[in-house]
Amino acid sequence: MSKQIKKKICLIGSFGVGKTSLVSKYVKGIFSEKYLSTVGVMISQKAIQLPDCEVLLMVWDLAGEDDFQGLRLSFIKGASGVLFVADGTRSETLQLTQQHIDRLGEFYSDIPTLLLLNKADLKDRWEITDAHLNDVESRVEVFHTSAKTGENVEDAFSRITEMMISPEERAMEAFL
Amino acid sequence: MASDLAHQFSDRSLSSEADPLAAVLASLDYIVLERGGDGAFHLRGTAPQWFASVYGSDIKSAIAGSPFLSCFVNEIALPFWQAAPAAPVRSGIWTEVDEQGEQHFEAIAMNSANSPPLLVIQSLGLRYEEIQMLTQRANENALEHRQLGREVQKKDVLLKCIVHDLNNPLGAVLLNLEVLAMSNDEEVQGAALLALEAARRQRSLIKSISEVFSSDLSRLGRDRECAEEVSELVRGAAYVVNMHLNQALRRSVSILLEDGLTGSVSGNRKVSGELEPFVRAVENLVLNALRYAPRDSTVTVRIAAQEKGIQVQVEDNGPGVEPNLISGLFDPFIQGTTNQGAMGLGLYFCRMTVEQWGGAIRYDQAPGGGARFVFTLPWVVTDAHNSDGS
């Protein structure tokens, strides 16, 4: 029987980009149209079975800050992965994400990261274009997600989980 | 469960009687943990009921079992306790989710010279709902503000396109009329001059509409941060009065500036505002007053200090505003029945300008029956001048 590996994953982004909705969709399969602001930190868990091991994801949903200085880096310590979240309908949320990526890179350059461009169900209202993404796509893998329809939500979390588990950990679990 | 917890730590903790402060804190849903020299936490006083129901009865495993709390203790509190005494460090709010639903907490690490390191944890209960509601409202307002800003931007672009399309052919019309106005044929010259005047007036109207609806609206929010010294505003008001002396004289009207500011407050004291738009606002009111002031009357501009800011009045002895127009007086395109060449944008501009600075404008009937327009601008509070005007 394989041992469970615990992994901490943080979601970072401006308020209202849909971080909590993405977590809710992924962990509980629920989406609510009602916007409910997160205060502080909300931690959810989800166990996922990989071919060679079971992973318990501790998902840290950090309240959206519109000031990148407000990001408490100490809460990211111990994280195995970070999901940056931006709202495709608000271009400034991508600018803030780029600042977050820079800042995080100064302290935790080796943590796997993904960028989720959320609200893919509202693509006709997107302000973020391919031109905006030229720079960012060279630095981080990008998923277009929709917490509402579920588009790419499972895939994005699966991808970051895959990135977080090192070959050594997999080998160790397989050996056990 | 709470009594079990209190019992377990009774030998190592201070009793409620010995530590009344800890008892008070427990009654307020705080748990106070003291960090011993061995690095272990000991309960001080009694533990509130929520602690055992959320975290169980063992403090060490409670901290280790809460991902947030262990992160706060290890990453933030420990380095803080190991450093010199300093102001408490707060964890910020976190939410624990269990079978009973969501519960919300905040931890505070304390490090004073006179006591051992303390970790205080509070269950927020209903206070969380208040904080959440305020955060929610602030975020929703910010999103709405952004949306409105986007709408204004779109209108601004549309307006600029319209102004551009109106101005372009007008330029050609003006040029040709100016040529025609030099004609030796008096009839042609007369007609051309009339047309020229109308075309110039049209250009002026387009400019006014562009200024009122474009540049000033797009500055919404930014202008609240403008500050101008009162001596500058007095200078601006005097400039307006002097500018229009001749125009007034031609109509046998006097213009008077009553300066109640100079000498009553320091000249470098600041109010919310900016000189150039202030001058334009005062000028709009003065021109409006001159338009309606009867011969041999006086238009008075008063500027005075008040508790919360400065007040500017522009008063005439004309017929006053028709009662049916008063309620919408500061709306765009409102014109009196006599019209007298106004476009109905001057007072709207004044309102937009003054309100952008956090001020207010109103219409009063002057004691003698004329019109009196009054606007106020708030003091800018600085270190040197507090809000009570001292």
XYZ file of C-alpha atoms in Angstrom:
566
model
C 0.000 0.000 0.000
C 1.470 3.354 -1.003
C 2.027 6.065 1.566
C 0.255 9.376 1.287
C 2.384 12.352 0.271
C 1.266 15.736 1.629
C 1.765 18.715 -0.644
C 1.006 22.353 0.032
C -0.199 24.417 -2.883
C -0.962 28.169 -2.776
C -3.328 30.204 -4.948
C -2.287 33.813 -5.459
C -4.001 36.626 -7.357
C -6.087 39.793 -7.134
C -9.465 39.780 -5.442
C -12.382 38.655 -7.545
C -10.329 36.630 -10.035
C -11.993 33.395 -8.921
C -9.411 31.685 -6.703
C -11.972 30.448 -4.192
C -14.319 29.397 -6.997
C -11.534 27.376 -8.614
C -10.763 25.645 -5.309
C -14.442 25.004 -4.663
C -14.904 23.564 -8.154
C -11.838 21.385 -7.829
C -12.332 20.177 -4.254
C -16.145 20.000 -4.000
C -17.259 20.186 -7.627
C -19.383 23.214 -6.739
C -19.584 26.610 -8.428
C -21.586 29.512 -7.061
C -22.433 32.614 -9.106
C -22.370 34.651 -5.903
C -19.054 36.384 -5.261
C -17.908 35.847 -1.689
C -14.666 37.582 -0.735
C -12.132 35.462 1.084
C -10.697 36.994 4.230
C -7.194 35.869 5.176
C -6.419 32.275 4.361
C -8.732 29.355 3.691
C -7.236 25.882 3.571
C -8.946 22.991 1.801
C -7.756 19.442 1.259
C -8.141 16.962 -1.536
C -6.654 13.502 -1.845
C -5.770 12.400 -5.328
C -4.618 9.037 -6.493
C -1.731 8.983 -8.920
C -0.613 5.737 -10.630
C 2.194 5.216 -8.169
C 1.218 7.211 -5.077
C -1.552 9.047 -3.266
C -1.188 12.784 -2.772
C -3.019 14.857 -0.176
C -3.185 18.385 -1.546
C -3.389 21.120 1.078
C -4.790 23.981 -0.979
C -4.063 27.418 0.530
C -6.435 29.999 -0.870
C -4.843 33.358 -0.005
C -7.150 36.389 0.033
C -6.648 38.550 -3.037
C -4.453 41.569 -2.564
C -4.340 44.315 -5.150
C -1.032 45.423 -3.782
C 1.724 42.952 -4.506
C 3.548 44.129 -1.379
C 0.620 42.746 0.614
C 1.515 39.201 -0.283
C 2.817 37.450 2.843
C 5.633 35.387 1.521
C 5.956 33.552 4.830
C 2.668 31.791 4.103
C 4.173 30.426 0.923
C 7.069 28.823 2.755
C 6.740 25.066 2.601
C 4.591 25.224 -0.536
C 5.372 22.669 -3.214
C 3.495 24.561 -5.910
C 1.894 27.905 -6.626
C -1.071 28.653 -8.867
C -1.184 32.276 -9.957
C -4.697 33.273 -10.919
C -5.687 36.217 -13.120
C -9.049 37.259 -14.510
C -9.133 37.334 -18.303
C -11.712 40.114 -18.218
C -9.444 42.425 -16.144
C -6.049 43.056 -17.718
C -4.643 44.666 -14.576
C -4.934 41.348 -12.736
C -2.352 39.931 -15.148
C -0.026 42.866 -14.450
C -0.292 42.163 -10.727
C 0.352 38.482 -11.369
C 3.535 39.371 -13.225
C 4.656 41.333 -10.173
C 3.811 38.361 -7.964
C 5.780 36.044 -10.257
C 8.799 38.375 -10.056
C 8.582 38.692 -6.299
C 8.088 34.998 -5.723
C 10.988 34.242 -8.036
C 13.294 36.277 -5.785
C 12.613 34.018 -2.822
C 11.293 30.715 -4.132
C 12.642 30.342 -7.617
C 12.461 26.547 -7.636
C 8.759 26.127 -6.793
C 6.674 24.819 -9.705
C 4.127 27.394 -10.821
C 1.249 27.698 -13.269
C -0.805 30.669 -14.355
C -4.548 30.176 -14.554
C -6.340 32.748 -16.676
C -9.784 32.334 -15.249
C -13.286 33.171 -16.547
C -12.755 31.419 -19.868
C -16.559 31.206 -20.122
C -16.518 35.015 -20.674
C -13.940 35.021 -23.474
C -15.910 37.538 -25.516
C -15.241 40.037 -22.705
C -11.574 39.245 -22.220
C -9.168 42.168 -22.075
C -6.145 39.890 -21.909
C -4.974 39.087 -25.417
C -2.270 36.861 -26.860
C -0.031 39.942 -27.034
C -0.332 40.375 -23.268
C 0.704 36.768 -22.805
C 3.804 36.787 -25.005
C 6.104 37.697 -22.151
C 4.432 35.718 -19.410
C 4.125 32.479 -21.394
C 7.887 32.238 -21.628
C 8.082 32.217 -17.836
C 5.126 30.144 -16.739
C 2.784 27.581 -18.249
C -0.668 29.064 -18.813
C -4.085 27.407 -18.538
C -7.313 29.091 -19.601
C -9.776 27.988 -16.938
C -13.381 28.487 -16.009
C -14.493 27.749 -12.481
C -18.030 28.085 -13.798
C -17.893 25.438 -16.527
C -15.003 23.500 -15.023
C -12.931 24.006 -18.181
C -9.318 22.999 -17.531
C -9.722 23.162 -13.726
C -9.000 19.480 -13.124
C -6.239 19.572 -15.747
C -4.513 22.542 -14.133
C -4.512 20.987 -10.667
C -3.374 17.643 -12.093
C -0.555 19.380 -13.948
C 0.713 21.245 -10.889
C 0.489 18.047 -8.828
C 2.531 16.227 -11.443
C 5.100 19.023 -11.353
C 5.277 18.929 -7.552
C 6.046 15.241 -7.156
C 9.714 14.674 -7.749
C 10.948 11.490 -9.503
C 12.668 10.559 -6.225
C 9.372 10.717 -4.353
C 7.675 8.589 -6.982
C 10.521 6.079 -6.899
C 10.394 5.981 -3.119
C 6.655 5.348 -3.105
C 6.983 2.667 -5.760
C 9.710 1.019 -3.714
C 7.624 1.097 -0.530
C -13.845 18.958 26.414
C -12.762 22.358 27.628
C -12.604 21.162 31.234
C -10.497 18.142 30.146
C -8.077 20.513 28.529
C -7.943 22.764 31.573
C -7.398 19.705 33.781
C -4.606 18.380 31.611
C -2.674 21.580 31.899
C -3.715 22.584 35.388
C -0.383 21.621 36.925
C 1.583 23.717 34.473
C -0.672 26.672 33.983
C -1.719 29.550 36.107
C -5.209 29.247 37.493
C -7.901 31.730 36.528
C -7.804 33.150 40.017
C -4.046 33.670 39.905
C -4.224 35.172 36.419
C -7.451 37.135 36.162
C -6.349 38.612 32.857
C -6.141 35.141 31.302
C -9.637 34.395 32.651
C -10.940 37.562 31.040
C -9.263 36.668 27.757
C -10.780 33.170 27.881
C -14.218 34.678 28.385
C -13.555 36.739 25.259
C -12.759 33.520 23.346
C -8.999 33.994 23.464
C -6.655 31.191 24.369
C -3.335 32.277 25.816
C -0.355 29.957 25.352
C 3.006 30.574 26.938
C 6.114 29.314 25.224
C 8.476 27.748 27.736
C 12.224 27.617 27.596
C 11.964 24.067 26.190
C 9.959 25.354 23.238
C 6.727 23.713 24.432
C 3.522 25.685 24.823
C 1.683 25.807 28.136
C -1.831 26.979 28.668
C -2.281 30.095 30.761
C -5.582 30.269 32.564
C -8.451 28.335 31.103
C -9.058 27.404 27.501
C -12.219 28.608 25.792
C -14.571 25.832 24.715
C -13.943 26.204 21.004
C -10.297 25.244 21.296
C -10.880 21.659 22.361
C -13.711 21.149 19.891
C -11.578 22.363 16.981
C -8.090 21.283 17.951
C -8.507 18.595 20.597
C -6.951 18.530 24.017
C -3.268 18.357 23.199
C -1.727 21.726 22.473
C 1.368 20.401 20.741
C -0.592 18.269 18.310
C -3.176 21.046 17.945
C -0.528 23.399 16.609
C 1.148 20.729 14.500
C -2.224 19.565 13.167
C -3.290 22.974 11.930
C -1.367 23.746 8.730
C -1.954 27.452 9.152
C -1.077 27.636 12.841
C 2.076 25.583 12.456
C 3.114 27.767 9.521
C 2.510 30.926 11.547
C 4.317 29.611 14.617
C 7.317 28.198 12.754
C 7.759 30.767 10.013
C 6.674 34.002 11.666
C 6.351 33.693 15.443
C 9.529 31.730 16.211
C 11.915 34.196 14.517
C 9.917 36.994 16.172
C 10.280 35.494 19.676
C 13.967 34.913 19.116
C 14.517 38.563 18.280
C 14.399 41.577 20.603
C 11.011 42.462 22.161
C 8.783 44.255 19.656
C 5.172 45.084 18.921
C 2.901 42.018 18.586
C 2.683 40.245 15.237
C -0.733 39.206 13.959
C -1.288 36.210 11.747
C -4.210 37.642 9.855
C -7.438 35.685 9.709
C -7.561 32.047 8.747
C -10.403 29.622 8.336
C -10.505 26.028 9.526
C -13.018 23.757 7.828
C -14.329 20.702 9.689
C -17.564 18.727 10.078
C -19.132 21.645 11.953
C -18.466 23.972 9.048
C -16.098 26.910 8.829
C -14.501 28.523 11.859
C -12.382 31.640 11.746
C -9.399 32.554 13.885
C -6.591 35.002 14.329
C -3.337 34.423 16.209
C -1.106 37.023 17.810
C 2.513 36.438 18.782
C 3.644 38.639 21.694
C 7.171 39.249 22.828
C 7.632 41.701 25.649
C 10.583 42.205 27.956
C 8.504 41.483 31.066
C 6.873 38.197 30.143
C 7.683 34.982 28.326
C 6.733 34.652 24.659
C 2.987 34.349 24.265
C 0.792 32.973 21.520
C -2.767 34.269 21.739
C -5.441 32.754 19.507
C -8.919 34.163 19.118
C -12.005 32.610 17.638
C -13.567 35.438 15.672
C -17.173 34.244 15.657
C -19.534 37.002 14.590
C -16.694 39.493 14.218
C -15.567 37.529 11.197
C -18.919 38.135 9.534
C -18.508 41.884 10.014
C -14.967 41.819 8.604
C -16.073 39.611 5.721
C -18.986 41.914 4.959
C -16.742 44.997 4.926
C -14.150 43.248 2.752
C -16.870 42.066 0.427
C -18.341 45.543 0.135
C -14.926 47.115 -0.458
C -14.103 44.560 -3.168
C -17.494 44.912 -4.834
C -17.164 48.708 -4.778
C -13.702 48.474 -6.310
C -15.029 46.221 -9.078
C -17.964 48.544 -9.691
C -15.681 51.586 -9.703
C -13.488 49.873 -12.248
C -16.491 49.037 -14.411
C -17.708 52.633 -14.279
C -14.218 53.861 -15.114
C -14.220 51.626 -18.184
C -17.620 52.991 -19.261
C -16.404 56.580 -18.843
C -13.313 55.742 -20.879
C -15.449 54.340 -23.700
C -17.642 57.448 -23.704
C -14.541 59.620 -23.657
C -13.169 57.904 -26.753
C -16.532 58.196 -28.500
C -16.770 61.870 -27.571
C -13.275 62.571 -28.874
C -14.203 60.904 -32.177
C -17.393 62.979 -32.440
C -15.556 66.211 -31.577
C -12.861 65.399 -34.113
C -15.437 64.683 -36.845
C -17.354 67.881 -36.053
C -14.256 70.069 -35.892
C -12.628 68.939 -39.112
C -15.237 70.232 -41.593
C -15.791 73.282 -39.385
C -12.166 74.278 -39.873
C -12.667 74.345 -43.620
C -15.942 76.270 -43.254
C -14.262 78.913 -41.054
C -11.348 79.284 -43.445
C -13.635 79.862 -46.420
C -15.901 82.226 -44.502
C -12.884 84.295 -43.450
C -11.977 84.635 -47.147
C -15.549 85.571 -48.026
C -15.624 88.109 -45.172
C -12.876 90.026 -46.995
C -15.088 90.373 -50.090
C -15.648 93.820 -51.570
C -19.293 92.964 -52.008
C -20.926 94.342 -48.862
C -23.834 91.920 -49.062
C -21.507 88.930 -49.310
C -19.276 90.357 -46.611
C -22.232 90.903 -44.249
C -23.576 87.406 -44.800
C -20.096 85.933 -44.402
C -19.524 87.779 -41.125
C -22.830 86.502 -39.778
C -22.012 82.962 -40.851
C -18.517 83.341 -39.431
C -19.890 84.376 -36.060
C -22.253 81.388 -36.033
C -19.473 79.027 -37.026
C -17.173 80.404 -34.311
C -19.952 79.993 -31.813
C -20.416 76.431 -32.943
C -16.691 75.793 -32.492
C -16.889 77.286 -29.010
C -19.860 75.054 -28.192
C -18.013 71.951 -29.385
C -15.014 72.971 -27.270
C -17.192 73.483 -24.200
C -18.928 70.145 -24.606
C -15.607 68.437 -25.086
C -14.151 70.068 -21.973
C -17.113 69.392 -19.732
C -17.823 65.837 -20.769
C -14.392 64.593 -21.610
C -11.364 65.856 -19.736
C -13.088 66.729 -16.496
C -15.076 63.542 -16.181
C -12.037 61.447 -16.967
C -10.248 63.074 -14.039
C -12.837 61.768 -11.586
C -11.220 60.401 -8.469
C -7.804 61.868 -9.202
C -8.756 65.440 -8.410
C -9.660 64.588 -4.852
C -5.937 64.502 -4.260
C -5.355 68.077 -5.549
C -4.530 70.679 -2.952
C -4.146 74.412 -3.440
C -3.043 77.161 -1.062
C -5.802 79.604 -0.118
C -3.644 82.572 -1.121
C -3.581 81.137 -4.664
C -7.351 80.790 -4.723
C -7.802 84.385 -3.529
C -5.439 85.416 -6.311
C -7.529 83.353 -8.755
C -10.789 84.987 -7.614
C -9.209 88.461 -7.935
C -8.000 87.549 -11.420
C -11.564 86.647 -12.470
C -12.944 89.896 -11.056
C -10.281 92.013 -12.793
C -10.727 90.102 -16.053
C -14.385 91.042 -16.259
C -14.278 94.607 -14.901
C -14.517 96.176 -18.354
C -17.283 93.863 -19.487
C -19.214 94.768 -16.342
C -18.541 98.471 -16.759
C -19.980 98.375 -20.262
C -23.219 97.231 -18.665
C -22.907 99.679 -15.757
C -22.412 96.812 -13.327
C -19.738 96.751 -10.628
C -17.867 93.639 -9.579
C -16.648 93.462 -6.031
C -14.372 90.931 -4.354
C -14.890 90.551 -0.601
C -11.818 88.686 0.600
C -12.500 87.239 4.027
C -9.656 84.762 3.783
C -6.513 86.872 3.696
C -5.527 87.574 7.242
C -8.028 85.177 8.806
C -6.119 82.006 7.903
C -2.559 81.320 6.932
C -2.066 81.916 3.220
C -0.321 78.610 2.762
C -3.138 76.614 4.299
C -4.533 74.272 1.681
C -7.946 73.241 0.490
C -8.839 70.457 -1.889
C -8.749 71.973 -5.369
C -6.590 73.225 -8.193
C -6.128 76.829 -9.349
C -7.026 76.579 -13.016
C -10.354 74.729 -12.730
C -11.164 76.866 -9.663
C -10.718 80.009 -11.761
C -12.927 78.551 -14.476
C -15.628 77.649 -11.961
C -15.612 81.146 -10.419
C -15.546 82.693 -13.877
C -18.584 80.644 -14.936
C -20.488 81.917 -11.911
C -19.375 85.527 -12.480
C -20.316 85.417 -16.171
C -23.655 83.940 -15.205
C -24.199 86.746 -12.681
C -23.146 89.432 -15.194
C -25.628 87.989 -17.674
C -28.551 88.603 -15.316
C -27.360 91.577 -13.244
C -29.447 94.716 -13.934
C -27.792 98.049 -14.767
C -26.269 99.934 -11.852
C -26.116 96.826 -9.699
C -23.208 94.947 -8.161
C -21.968 91.392 -8.611
C -20.236 90.340 -5.427
C -17.679 87.552 -5.112
C -17.103 86.557 -1.487
C -14.474 84.162 -0.289
C -14.305 83.259 3.392
C -12.962 80.642 5.792
C -15.274 78.226 7.542
C -14.739 75.462 10.053
C -14.526 72.696 7.472
C -13.099 74.589 4.532
C -13.578 77.705 2.477
C -16.797 79.076 1.061
C -17.101 81.023 -2.180
C -20.228 83.026 -2.982
C -21.145 84.794 -6.206
C -24.187 87.015 -5.824
C -26.106 89.317 -8.155
C -29.177 91.521 -7.881
C -30.897 90.032 -10.905
C -34.244 88.243 -11.026
C -32.885 85.054 -9.438
C -33.438 81.561 -10.794
C -36.900 80.567 -11.959
C -38.302 78.253 -9.237
C -39.046 75.410 -11.667
C -35.367 75.307 -12.688
C -33.826 75.215 -9.226
C -33.957 71.441 -8.668
C -32.053 70.650 -11.873
C -29.977 73.805 -11.941
C -26.636 72.001 -11.916
C -27.600 69.393 -14.509
C -26.182 69.682 -18.040
C -28.016 71.750 -20.691
C -30.248 73.551 -18.212
C -31.011 77.034 -19.532
C -33.206 79.815 -18.270
C -36.069 80.972 -20.475
C -34.131 84.111 -21.343
C -31.151 81.951 -22.341
C -28.981 84.984 -23.210
C -26.425 82.996 -25.156
C -25.684 80.396 -22.496
C -25.226 76.765 -23.410
C -26.353 75.322 -20.113
C -23.001 73.771 -19.277
C -21.385 76.374 -17.006
C -23.131 75.400 -13.780
C -22.777 71.709 -14.599
C -19.038 72.259 -14.989
C -18.960 74.045 -11.611
C -20.746 71.150 -9.918
C -18.509 68.490 -11.471
C -15.385 70.434 -10.574
C -16.351 71.177 -6.977
C -17.683 67.676 -6.278
C -14.535 66.085 -7.644
C -12.658 67.896 -4.891
C -15.046 66.707 -2.188
C -16.837 70.057 -2.059
C -20.474 71.005 -2.658
C -22.329 73.664 -4.580
C -25.818 75.056 -4.060
C -28.108 77.870 -5.065
C -29.574 80.297 -2.542
C -31.796 83.233 -3.165
C -29.887 86.413 -2.315
C -31.453 88.597 0.409
C -32.366 91.262 -2.143
C -34.024 88.734 -4.435
C -31.125 88.009 -6.796
C -29.200 84.798 -7.266
C -26.504 83.580 -4.934
C -24.337 80.590 -5.854
C -22.372 79.104 -2.983
C -19.685 76.459 -3.110
C -17.410 75.016 -0.481
C -14.059 73.272 -0.659
C -12.755 71.203 2.273
C -9.508 71.850 4.099
C -6.722 69.455 3.330
C -5.582 68.090 6.676
C -1.818 68.237 7.027
C 0.523 67.852 9.964
C 0.623 71.603 10.348
C -3.136 72.125 10.267
C -5.584 69.743 11.821
C -9.201 69.431 10.811
C -10.600 71.730 13.477
C -8.965 74.666 11.765
C -6.326 75.387 14.372
